PDB file of C-alpha atoms in Angstrom:
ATOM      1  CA  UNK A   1      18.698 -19.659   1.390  1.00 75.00           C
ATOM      2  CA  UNK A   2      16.571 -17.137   2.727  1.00 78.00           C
ATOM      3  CA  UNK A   3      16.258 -16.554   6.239  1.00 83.00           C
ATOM      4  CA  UNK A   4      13.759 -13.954   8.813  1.00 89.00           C
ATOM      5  CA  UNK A   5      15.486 -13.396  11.762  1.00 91.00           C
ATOM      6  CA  UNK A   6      13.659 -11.928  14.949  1.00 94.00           C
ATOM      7  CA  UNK A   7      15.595 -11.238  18.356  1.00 86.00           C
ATOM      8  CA  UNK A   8      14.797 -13.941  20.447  1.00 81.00           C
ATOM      9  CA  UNK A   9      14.628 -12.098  23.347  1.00 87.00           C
ATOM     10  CA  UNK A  10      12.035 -10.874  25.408  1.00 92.00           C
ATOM     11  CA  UNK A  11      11.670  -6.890  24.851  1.00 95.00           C
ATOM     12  CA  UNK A  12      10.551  -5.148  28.431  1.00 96.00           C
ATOM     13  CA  UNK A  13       9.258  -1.675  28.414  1.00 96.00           C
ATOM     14  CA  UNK A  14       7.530   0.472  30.443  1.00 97.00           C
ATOM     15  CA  UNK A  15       3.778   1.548  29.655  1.00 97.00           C
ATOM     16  CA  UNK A  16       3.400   4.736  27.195  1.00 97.00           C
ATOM     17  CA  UNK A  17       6.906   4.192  26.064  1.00 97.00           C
ATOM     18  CA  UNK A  18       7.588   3.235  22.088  1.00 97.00           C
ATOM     19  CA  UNK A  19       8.497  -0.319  21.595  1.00 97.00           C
ATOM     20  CA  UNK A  20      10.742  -1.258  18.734  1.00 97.00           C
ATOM     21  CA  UNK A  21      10.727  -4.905  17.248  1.00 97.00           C
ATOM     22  CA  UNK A  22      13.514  -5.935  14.978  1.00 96.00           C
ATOM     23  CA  UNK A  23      12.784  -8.424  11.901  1.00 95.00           C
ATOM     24  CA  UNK A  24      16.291  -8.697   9.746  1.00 94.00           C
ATOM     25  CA  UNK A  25      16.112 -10.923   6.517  1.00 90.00           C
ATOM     26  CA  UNK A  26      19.354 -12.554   5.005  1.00 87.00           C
ATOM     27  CA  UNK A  27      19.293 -12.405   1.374  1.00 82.00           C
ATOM     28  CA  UNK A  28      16.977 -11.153  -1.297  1.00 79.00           C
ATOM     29  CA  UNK A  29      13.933  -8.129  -0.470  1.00 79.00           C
ATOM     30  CA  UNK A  30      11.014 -10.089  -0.468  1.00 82.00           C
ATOM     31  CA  UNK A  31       8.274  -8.436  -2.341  1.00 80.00           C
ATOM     32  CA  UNK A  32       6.959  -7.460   1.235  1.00 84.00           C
ATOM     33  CA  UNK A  33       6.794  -8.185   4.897  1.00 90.00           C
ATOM     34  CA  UNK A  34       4.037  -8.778   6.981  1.00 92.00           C
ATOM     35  CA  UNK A  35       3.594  -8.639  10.751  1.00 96.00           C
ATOM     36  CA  UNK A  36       1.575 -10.810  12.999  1.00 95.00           C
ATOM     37  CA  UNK A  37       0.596 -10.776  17.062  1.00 97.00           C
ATOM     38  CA  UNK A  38       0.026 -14.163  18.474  1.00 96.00           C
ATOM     39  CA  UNK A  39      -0.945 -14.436  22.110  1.00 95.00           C
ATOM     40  CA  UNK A  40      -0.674 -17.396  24.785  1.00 92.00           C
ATOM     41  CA  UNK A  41      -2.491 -20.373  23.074  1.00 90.00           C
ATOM     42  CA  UNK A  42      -3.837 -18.328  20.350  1.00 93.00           C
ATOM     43  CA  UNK A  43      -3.312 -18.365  16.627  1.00 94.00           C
ATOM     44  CA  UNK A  44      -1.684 -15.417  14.964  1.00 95.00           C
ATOM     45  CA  UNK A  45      -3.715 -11.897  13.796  1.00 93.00           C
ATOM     46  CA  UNK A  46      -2.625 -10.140  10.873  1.00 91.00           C
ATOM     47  CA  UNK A  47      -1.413  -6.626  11.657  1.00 94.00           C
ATOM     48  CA  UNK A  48       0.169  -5.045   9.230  1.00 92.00           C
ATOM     49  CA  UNK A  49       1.982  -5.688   5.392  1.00 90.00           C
ATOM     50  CA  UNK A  50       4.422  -3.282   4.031  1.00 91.00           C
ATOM     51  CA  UNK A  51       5.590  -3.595   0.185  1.00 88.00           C
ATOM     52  CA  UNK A  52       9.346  -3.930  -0.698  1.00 86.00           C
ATOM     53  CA  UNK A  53       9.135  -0.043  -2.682  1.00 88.00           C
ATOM     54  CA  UNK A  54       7.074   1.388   1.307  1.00 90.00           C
ATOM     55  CA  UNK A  55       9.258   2.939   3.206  1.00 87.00           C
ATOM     56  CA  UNK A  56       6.920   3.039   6.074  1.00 95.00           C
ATOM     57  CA  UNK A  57       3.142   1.992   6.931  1.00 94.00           C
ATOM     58  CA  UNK A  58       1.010   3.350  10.105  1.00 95.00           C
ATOM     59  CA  UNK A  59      -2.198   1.955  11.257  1.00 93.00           C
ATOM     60  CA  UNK A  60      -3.134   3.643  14.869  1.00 95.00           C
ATOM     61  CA  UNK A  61      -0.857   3.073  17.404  1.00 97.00           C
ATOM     62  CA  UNK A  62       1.557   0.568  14.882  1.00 97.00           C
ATOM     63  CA  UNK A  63       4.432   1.864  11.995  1.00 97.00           C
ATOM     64  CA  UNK A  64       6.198  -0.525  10.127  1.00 97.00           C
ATOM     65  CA  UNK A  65       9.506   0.280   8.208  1.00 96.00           C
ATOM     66  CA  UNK A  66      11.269  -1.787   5.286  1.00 94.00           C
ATOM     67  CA  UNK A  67      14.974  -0.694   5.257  1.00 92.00           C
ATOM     68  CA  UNK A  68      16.241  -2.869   1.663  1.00 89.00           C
ATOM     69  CA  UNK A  69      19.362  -1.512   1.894  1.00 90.00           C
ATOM     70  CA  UNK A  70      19.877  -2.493   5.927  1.00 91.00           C
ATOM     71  CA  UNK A  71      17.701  -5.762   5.101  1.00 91.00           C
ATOM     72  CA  UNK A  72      15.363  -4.754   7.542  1.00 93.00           C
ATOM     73  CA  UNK A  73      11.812  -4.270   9.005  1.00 94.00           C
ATOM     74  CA  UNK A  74      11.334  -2.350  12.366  1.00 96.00           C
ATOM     75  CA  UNK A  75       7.923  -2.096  14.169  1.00 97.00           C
ATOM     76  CA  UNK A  76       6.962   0.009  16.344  1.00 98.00           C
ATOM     77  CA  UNK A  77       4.194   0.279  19.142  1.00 98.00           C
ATOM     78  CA  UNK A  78       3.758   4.204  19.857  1.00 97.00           C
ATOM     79  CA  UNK A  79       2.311   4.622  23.843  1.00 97.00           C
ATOM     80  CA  UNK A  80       2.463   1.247  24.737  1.00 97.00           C
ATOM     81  CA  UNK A  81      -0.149  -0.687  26.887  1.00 97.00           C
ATOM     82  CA  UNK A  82       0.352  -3.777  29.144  1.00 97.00           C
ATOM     83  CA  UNK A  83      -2.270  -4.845  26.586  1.00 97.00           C
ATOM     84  CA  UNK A  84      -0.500  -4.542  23.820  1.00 98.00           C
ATOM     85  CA  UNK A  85       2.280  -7.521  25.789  1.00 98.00           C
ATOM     86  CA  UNK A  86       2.306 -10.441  23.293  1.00 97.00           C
ATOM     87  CA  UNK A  87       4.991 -11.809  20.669  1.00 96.00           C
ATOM     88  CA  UNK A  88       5.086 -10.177  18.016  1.00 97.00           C
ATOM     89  CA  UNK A  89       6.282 -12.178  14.099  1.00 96.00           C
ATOM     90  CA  UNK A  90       6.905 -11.534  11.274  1.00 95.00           C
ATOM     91  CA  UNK A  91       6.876 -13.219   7.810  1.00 93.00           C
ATOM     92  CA  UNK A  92       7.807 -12.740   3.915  1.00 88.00           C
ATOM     93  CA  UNK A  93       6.029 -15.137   1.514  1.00 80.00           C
ATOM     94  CA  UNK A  94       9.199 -17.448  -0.138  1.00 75.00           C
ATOM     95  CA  UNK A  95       9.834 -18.562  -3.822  1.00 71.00           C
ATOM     96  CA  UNK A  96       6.972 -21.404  -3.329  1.00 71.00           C
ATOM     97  CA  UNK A  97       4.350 -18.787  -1.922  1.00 71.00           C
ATOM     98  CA  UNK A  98       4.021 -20.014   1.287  1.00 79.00           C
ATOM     99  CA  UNK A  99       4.284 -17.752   4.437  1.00 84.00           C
ATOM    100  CA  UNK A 100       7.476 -18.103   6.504  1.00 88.00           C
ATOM    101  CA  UNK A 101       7.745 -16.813  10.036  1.00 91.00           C
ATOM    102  CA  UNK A 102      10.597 -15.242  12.045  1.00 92.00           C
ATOM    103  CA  UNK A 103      10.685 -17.274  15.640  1.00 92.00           C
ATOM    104  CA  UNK A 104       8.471 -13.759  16.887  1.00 94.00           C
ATOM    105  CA  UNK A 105       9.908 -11.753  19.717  1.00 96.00           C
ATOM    106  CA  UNK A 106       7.602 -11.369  23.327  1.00 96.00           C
ATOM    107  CA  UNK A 107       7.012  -8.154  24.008  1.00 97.00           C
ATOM    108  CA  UNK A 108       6.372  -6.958  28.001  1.00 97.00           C
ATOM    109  CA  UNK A 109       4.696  -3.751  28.234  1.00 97.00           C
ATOM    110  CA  UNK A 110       4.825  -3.271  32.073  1.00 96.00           C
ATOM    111  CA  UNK A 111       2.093  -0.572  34.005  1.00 94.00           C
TER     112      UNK A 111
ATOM    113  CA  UNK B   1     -12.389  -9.523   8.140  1.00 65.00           C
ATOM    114  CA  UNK B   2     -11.937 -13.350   7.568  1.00 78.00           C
ATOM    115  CA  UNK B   3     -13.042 -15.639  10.081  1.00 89.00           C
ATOM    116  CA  UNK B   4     -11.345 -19.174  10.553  1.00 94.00           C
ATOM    117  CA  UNK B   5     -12.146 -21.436  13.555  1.00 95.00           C
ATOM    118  CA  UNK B   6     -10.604 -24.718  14.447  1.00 97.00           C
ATOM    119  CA  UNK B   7     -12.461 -27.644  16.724  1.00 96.00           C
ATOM    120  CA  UNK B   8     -11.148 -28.740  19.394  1.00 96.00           C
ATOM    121  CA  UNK B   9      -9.480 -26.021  21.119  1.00 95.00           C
ATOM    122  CA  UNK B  10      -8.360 -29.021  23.436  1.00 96.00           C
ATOM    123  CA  UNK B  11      -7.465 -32.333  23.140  1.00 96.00           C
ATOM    124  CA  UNK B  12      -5.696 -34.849  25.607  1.00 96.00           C
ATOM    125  CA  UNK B  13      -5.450 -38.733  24.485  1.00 95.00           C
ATOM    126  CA  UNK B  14      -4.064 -42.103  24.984  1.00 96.00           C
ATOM    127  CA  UNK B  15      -0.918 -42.665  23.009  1.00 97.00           C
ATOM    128  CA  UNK B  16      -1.608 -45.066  19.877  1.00 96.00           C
ATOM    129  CA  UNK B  17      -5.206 -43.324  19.509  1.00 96.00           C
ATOM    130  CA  UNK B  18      -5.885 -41.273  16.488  1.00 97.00           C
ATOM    131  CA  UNK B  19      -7.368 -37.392  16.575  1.00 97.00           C
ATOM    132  CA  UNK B  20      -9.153 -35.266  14.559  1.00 97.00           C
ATOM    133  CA  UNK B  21      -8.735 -31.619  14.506  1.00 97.00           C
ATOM    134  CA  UNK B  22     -11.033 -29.723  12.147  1.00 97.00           C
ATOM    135  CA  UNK B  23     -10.917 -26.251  10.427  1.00 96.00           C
ATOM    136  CA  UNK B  24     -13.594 -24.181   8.984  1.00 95.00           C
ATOM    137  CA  UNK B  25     -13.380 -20.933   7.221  1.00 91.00           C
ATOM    138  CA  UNK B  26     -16.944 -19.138   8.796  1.00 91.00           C
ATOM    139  CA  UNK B  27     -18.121 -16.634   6.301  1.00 85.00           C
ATOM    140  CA  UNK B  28     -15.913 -17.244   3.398  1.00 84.00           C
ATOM    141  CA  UNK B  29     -14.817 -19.902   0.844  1.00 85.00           C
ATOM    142  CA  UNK B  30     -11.166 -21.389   0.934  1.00 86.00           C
ATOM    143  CA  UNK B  31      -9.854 -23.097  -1.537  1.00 84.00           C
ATOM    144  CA  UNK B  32      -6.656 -23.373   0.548  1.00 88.00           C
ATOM    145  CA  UNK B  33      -5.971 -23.901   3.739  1.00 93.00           C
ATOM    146  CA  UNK B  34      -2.290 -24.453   5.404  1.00 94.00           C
ATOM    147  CA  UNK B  35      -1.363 -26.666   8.565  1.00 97.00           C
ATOM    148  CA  UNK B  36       0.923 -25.555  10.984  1.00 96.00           C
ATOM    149  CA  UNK B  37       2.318 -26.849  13.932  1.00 96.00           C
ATOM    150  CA  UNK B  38       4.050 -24.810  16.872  1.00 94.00           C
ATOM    151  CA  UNK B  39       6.233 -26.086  19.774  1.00 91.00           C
ATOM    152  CA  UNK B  40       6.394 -24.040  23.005  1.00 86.00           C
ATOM    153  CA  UNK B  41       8.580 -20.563  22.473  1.00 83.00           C
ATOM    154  CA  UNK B  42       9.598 -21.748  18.951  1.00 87.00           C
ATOM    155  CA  UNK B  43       7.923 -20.295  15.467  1.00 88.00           C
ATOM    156  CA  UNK B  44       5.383 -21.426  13.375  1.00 92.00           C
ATOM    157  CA  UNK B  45       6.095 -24.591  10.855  1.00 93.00           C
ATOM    158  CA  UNK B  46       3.984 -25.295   8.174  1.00 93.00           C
ATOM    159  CA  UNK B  47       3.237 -28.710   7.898  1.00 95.00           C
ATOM    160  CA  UNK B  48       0.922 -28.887   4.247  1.00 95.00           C
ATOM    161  CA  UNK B  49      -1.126 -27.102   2.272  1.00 93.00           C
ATOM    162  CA  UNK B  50      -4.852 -28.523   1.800  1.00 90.00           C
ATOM    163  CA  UNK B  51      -6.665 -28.024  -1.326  1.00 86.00           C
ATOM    164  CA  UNK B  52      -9.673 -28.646  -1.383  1.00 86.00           C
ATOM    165  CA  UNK B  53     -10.655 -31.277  -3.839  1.00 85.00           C
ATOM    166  CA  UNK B  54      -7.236 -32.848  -4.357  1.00 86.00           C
ATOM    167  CA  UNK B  55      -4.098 -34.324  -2.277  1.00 90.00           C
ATOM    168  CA  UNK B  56      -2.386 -32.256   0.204  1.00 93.00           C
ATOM    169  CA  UNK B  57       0.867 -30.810  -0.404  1.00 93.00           C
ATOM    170  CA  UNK B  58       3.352 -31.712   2.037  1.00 95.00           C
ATOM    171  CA  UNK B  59       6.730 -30.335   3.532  1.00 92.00           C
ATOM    172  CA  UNK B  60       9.869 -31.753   3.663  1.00 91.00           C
ATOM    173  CA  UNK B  61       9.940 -34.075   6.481  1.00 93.00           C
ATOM    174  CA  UNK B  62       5.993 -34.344   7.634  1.00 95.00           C
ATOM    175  CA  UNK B  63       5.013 -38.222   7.119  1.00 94.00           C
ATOM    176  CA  UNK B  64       1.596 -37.724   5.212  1.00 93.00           C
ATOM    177  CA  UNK B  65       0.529 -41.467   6.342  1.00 95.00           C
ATOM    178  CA  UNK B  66       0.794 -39.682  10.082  1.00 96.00           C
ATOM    179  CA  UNK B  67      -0.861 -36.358   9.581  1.00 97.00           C
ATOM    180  CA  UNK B  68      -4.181 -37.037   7.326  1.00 96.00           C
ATOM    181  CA  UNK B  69      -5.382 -34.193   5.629  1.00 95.00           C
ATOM    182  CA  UNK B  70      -8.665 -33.789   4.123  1.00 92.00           C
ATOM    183  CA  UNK B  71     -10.274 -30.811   2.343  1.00 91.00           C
ATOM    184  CA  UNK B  72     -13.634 -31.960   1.708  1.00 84.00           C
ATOM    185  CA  UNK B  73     -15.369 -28.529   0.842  1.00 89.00           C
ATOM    186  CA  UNK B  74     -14.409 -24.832   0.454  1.00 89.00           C
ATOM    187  CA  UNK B  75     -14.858 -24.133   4.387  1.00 92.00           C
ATOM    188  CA  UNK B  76     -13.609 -27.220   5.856  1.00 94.00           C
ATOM    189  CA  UNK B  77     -10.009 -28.905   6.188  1.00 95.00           C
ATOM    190  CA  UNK B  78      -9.386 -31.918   8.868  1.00 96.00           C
ATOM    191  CA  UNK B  79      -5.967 -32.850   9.844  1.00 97.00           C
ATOM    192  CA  UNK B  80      -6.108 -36.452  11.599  1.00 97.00           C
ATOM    193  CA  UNK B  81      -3.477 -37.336  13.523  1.00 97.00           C
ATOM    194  CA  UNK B  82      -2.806 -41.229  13.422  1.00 97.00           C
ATOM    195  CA  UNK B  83      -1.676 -43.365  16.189  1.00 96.00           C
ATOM    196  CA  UNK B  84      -0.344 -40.448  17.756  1.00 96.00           C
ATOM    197  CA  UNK B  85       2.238 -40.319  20.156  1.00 96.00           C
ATOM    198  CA  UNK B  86       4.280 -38.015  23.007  1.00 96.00           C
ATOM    199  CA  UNK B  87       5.998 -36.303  20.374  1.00 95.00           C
ATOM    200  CA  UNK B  88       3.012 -35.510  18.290  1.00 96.00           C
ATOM    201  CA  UNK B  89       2.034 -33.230  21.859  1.00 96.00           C
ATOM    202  CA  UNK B  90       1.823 -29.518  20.008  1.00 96.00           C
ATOM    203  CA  UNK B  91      -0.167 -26.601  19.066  1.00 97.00           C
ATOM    204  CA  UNK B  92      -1.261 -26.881  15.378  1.00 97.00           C
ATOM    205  CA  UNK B  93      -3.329 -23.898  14.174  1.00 97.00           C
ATOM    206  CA  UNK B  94      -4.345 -23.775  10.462  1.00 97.00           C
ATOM    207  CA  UNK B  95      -4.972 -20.694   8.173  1.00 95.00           C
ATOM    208  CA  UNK B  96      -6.682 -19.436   5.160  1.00 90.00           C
ATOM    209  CA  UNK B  97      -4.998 -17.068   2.577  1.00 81.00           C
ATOM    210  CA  UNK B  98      -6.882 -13.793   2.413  1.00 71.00           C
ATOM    211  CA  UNK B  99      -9.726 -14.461  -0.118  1.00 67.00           C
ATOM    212  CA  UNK B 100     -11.201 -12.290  -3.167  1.00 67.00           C
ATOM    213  CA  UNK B 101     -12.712  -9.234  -2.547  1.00 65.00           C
ATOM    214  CA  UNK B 102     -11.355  -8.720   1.366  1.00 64.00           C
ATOM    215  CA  UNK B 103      -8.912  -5.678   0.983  1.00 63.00           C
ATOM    216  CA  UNK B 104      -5.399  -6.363   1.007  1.00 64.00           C
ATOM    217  CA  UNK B 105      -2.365  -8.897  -0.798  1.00 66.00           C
ATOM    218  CA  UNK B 106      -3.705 -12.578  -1.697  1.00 67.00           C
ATOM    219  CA  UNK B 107      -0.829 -13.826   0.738  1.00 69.00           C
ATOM    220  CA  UNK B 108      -2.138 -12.259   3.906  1.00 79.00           C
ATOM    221  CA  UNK B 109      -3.561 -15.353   5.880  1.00 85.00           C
ATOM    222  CA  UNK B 110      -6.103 -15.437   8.684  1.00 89.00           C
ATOM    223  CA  UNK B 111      -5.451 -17.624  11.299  1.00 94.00           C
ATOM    224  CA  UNK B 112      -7.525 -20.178  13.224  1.00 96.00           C
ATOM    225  CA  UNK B 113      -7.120 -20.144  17.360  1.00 95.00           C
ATOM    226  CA  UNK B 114      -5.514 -23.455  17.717  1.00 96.00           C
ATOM    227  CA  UNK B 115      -5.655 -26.763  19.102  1.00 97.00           C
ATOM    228  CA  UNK B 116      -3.703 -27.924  21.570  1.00 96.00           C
ATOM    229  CA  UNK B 117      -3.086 -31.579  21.557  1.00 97.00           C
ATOM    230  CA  UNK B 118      -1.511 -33.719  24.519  1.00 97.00           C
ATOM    231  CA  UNK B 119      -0.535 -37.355  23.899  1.00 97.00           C
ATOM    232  CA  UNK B 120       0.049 -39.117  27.095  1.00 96.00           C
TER     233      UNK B 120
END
């Protein structure tokens, strides 16, 4: 079955550095990936969605990639901010159209 | 963009004692609505899917005589938990799918802010 990996570690960078999230998939593209910030106690906020035939997507400060033949997603942060420290998930929408979520990697922008 | 609250944000109670967490979508209509629930450092689960107007869908594995759902009207979905105990103790947040005329895929979902429940 299909699976959305994240790395499960923390990710510690220092402020106006580029941070680089990882989001690998296991077995089919899904039609496309979407990524989602959640902070302490807070529900998730929809960033970004790239489609399976995007190679990349930029809003501001954020670029997403879709890699099918790597089964990947990177996304990136571009000058980071200690405000920009949360976790950081993603999610494909599965056969029975419901959202699935990777377990989101924390992200530590440090000033 | 899509506004979706949840009441409470916070809620401690007695073990045995049932809770009622409610979720409204503020300036739109939502047919749908999903239930999650979230441990500490661990991912999102959905729990159900609320329609409104008919039964809940469940997933595997989440008792629907223990998590009550009820989608009364397009902007409001209650899940009750029922003599709840330790174990129930999580974050559950619900969502709404991205409805018609918002930019963007159907899928995209807005999340409410959550409600964090403590059973002692």
């Amino acid at each position: 079955s299909q699976k959305i990996e994240q790395n499960s570690e923390a990710l510690n960078i220092q402020e106006g550095k580029t941070a680089t999230l990882t989001c690998n998939y296991t077995n089919y593209s899904p039609a496309y990936l979407q990524w989602y910030r959640q902070d302490p106690g807070r529900g998730p906020v929809f960033l970004l969605l790239i489609r399976e035939n995007e190679k990349e997507k930029r809003k501001e400060r954020l670029k997403v990639t879709f890699d099918t033949t790597l089964k990947q997603s990177l996304f990136h942060i571009t000058a980071s901010q200690p405000a920009d420290s949360a976790t950081y998930l993603c999610a494909y929408v599965n056969a029975g159209n419901m959202l699935t979520f990777g377990g989101g990697t924390r992200l530590m922008v440090k000033p | 963009g899509a506004v979706v609250s949840q009441h409470p944000s916070w809620v401690i109670c007695k073990s045995g004692t049932s809770v009622k967490i409610e979720c409204r979508s503020l300036d739109f209509q939502a047919t749908t609505m999903f239930w999650y629930r979230q441990f500490p450092k661990q991912s999102l689960m959905l729990m159900a899917t609320s329609n409104e107007g008919s039964k809940a869908t469940y997933e595997q594995g989440v008792e629907k005589d223990k998590f009550l759902i009820n989608h009364a009207s397009l902007t409001l979905s209650t899940l009750t938990v029922t003599s709840a105990h330790p174990e129930d103790s999580s974050f559950y947040i619900c969502s709404a799918r991205n409805p018609p005329g918002l930019a963007g895929v159907r899928e995209t979902q807005y999340f409410g802010p959550g409600t964090r429940l403590l059973v002692l």
